């Protein structure tokens, strides 16, 4: 069997690949060794052929008996978010447009976009048989605004003035200011939305600040069945009345009777599980692991069949995020110095064997956004100067990386410079330790041949927060950047954290540098969804959860541009010019060192289920961890029936 030829890497990943190859080498899977569909059961007691098994994005859940999506530090990526909940509006990424979900149609606005009629989908019931109605939406509104302990409360009340019942199937929503994008404010475009409608008849008896919502009463096609007390797996069962759910009305009956969200732990264990057909969908692995999986199991497929294998159009990008309210990261010169101390070419190789597309601006380098922003801004980036007149942009980053990849044996790397920029990015910042040194000294740092000292005279060391056993790209990128900064003379360590603690630290400002990504997302040329979150209105004191702008970045000019963006609809001709100005402002202040788009190696296994989306079957993107996954899952077909 021919295997994928990835560029060679040294270190832990190579050792892991060798170990996996040895482990799997004697157990090559063939149709002769596969157990019969009729006989095989999962270890949680469900028929394997009726169970879709999904790798949990955030790994093991630390508080498995808490599914209150409004509480700080609670994850719902164990299946509630993807299979059991529903939003007013969701997203069809293949068509590039929102769709009504709990709502029956898109909102109807008055002339100044301050009052909206929202018709609700009829015939829906909660998993306990109670009808879904306008009362649930109104109750959720009141619960959020009247429970200030919820981190979403203040941000929500700042945008939504009231939600009132018109009749059982209609609500009227009034906003605090013109809001042309109400469906985005209260619905999903990327991943999900914090506005989760809850069942009034359950939550009205509880204190939302302390209620654990376990086991949850659900609204979509699946209900809670069982889970591991240690948080390693969660089982969801198709409702008998699935036709009374959003999925039942929009797509039809899902084929899988059960959906098991499971964490096997480390990447090695997860890869072994998929190779042995114990996982159908993986959420995030390395290119080396994909190479082994494809060589060991012919039923496993990536998004592309050839280079770059990964999906490159994930709507978030990865980089080093600063808490700009904490010295010395409150000075843009410090942030720029750290950017120029990074050899991005080396960081790309160390992270994902060079299979990453670089991005110097605060939105991901997807195909659409590259054409709309990255390429048109390349000339401005080339002419952009820092305060001392230095031009930091390197337009030939992709050309050099392409040459290096070819020299290391990577197949399918183009030679044409423009083709390389299309594949690997329009460019990035120069690796210039000399200029980085000048900037640090200008910011008040000192270095007399020994370690760097901060302006206050204390040693300059960095601690990067990073995901532990999830979001592999951000996890690896943290170590790659730590190595670059350490080589520059700033001792840097990586602190890996489980999901709950990792995101709580970001929201509460309990960090200085983190390998995060949430503020660096976009999916259409209208950059409102995450750019709006950079407004200074969202800044909170450290220790207080922030729903957006977790970097506590205050830029009056940026906020003024965002105010203009807020006031115009998504189809306004000023959308792209205004978005460009916002991106320029973020380049100048550099509150985040944006680095790479997200290369999603999220393979699927067709042993038990087929009709997954792929580059050749593009009815959706591979967003297994988004709220719209339930619509994808409902389109999967049992392999035994083929």
XYZ file of C-alpha atoms in Angstrom, residues 322-337 387 439-440 442-445 455 589-590:
26
model
C -1.711 38.366 24.753
C -3.493 39.705 27.789
C -2.711 43.281 26.802
C -3.772 44.617 30.187
C -0.713 43.040 31.805
C 2.797 44.460 31.545
C 4.985 44.083 29.572
C 2.440 42.920 26.988
C 0.572 46.224 27.247
C 3.224 47.759 24.965
C 2.928 47.103 21.227
C 6.716 47.282 20.905
C 7.008 44.217 23.141
C 4.439 42.330 21.093
C 6.135 43.257 17.825
C 9.552 42.266 19.196
C 7.342 53.491 14.415
C 12.237 47.069 19.915
C 12.645 45.454 23.333
C 12.977 50.804 23.076
C 10.261 49.374 25.339
C 12.589 49.617 28.357
C 14.019 46.098 28.489
C 11.470 47.413 32.441
C -1.400 47.267 17.473
C -0.748 43.514 17.166
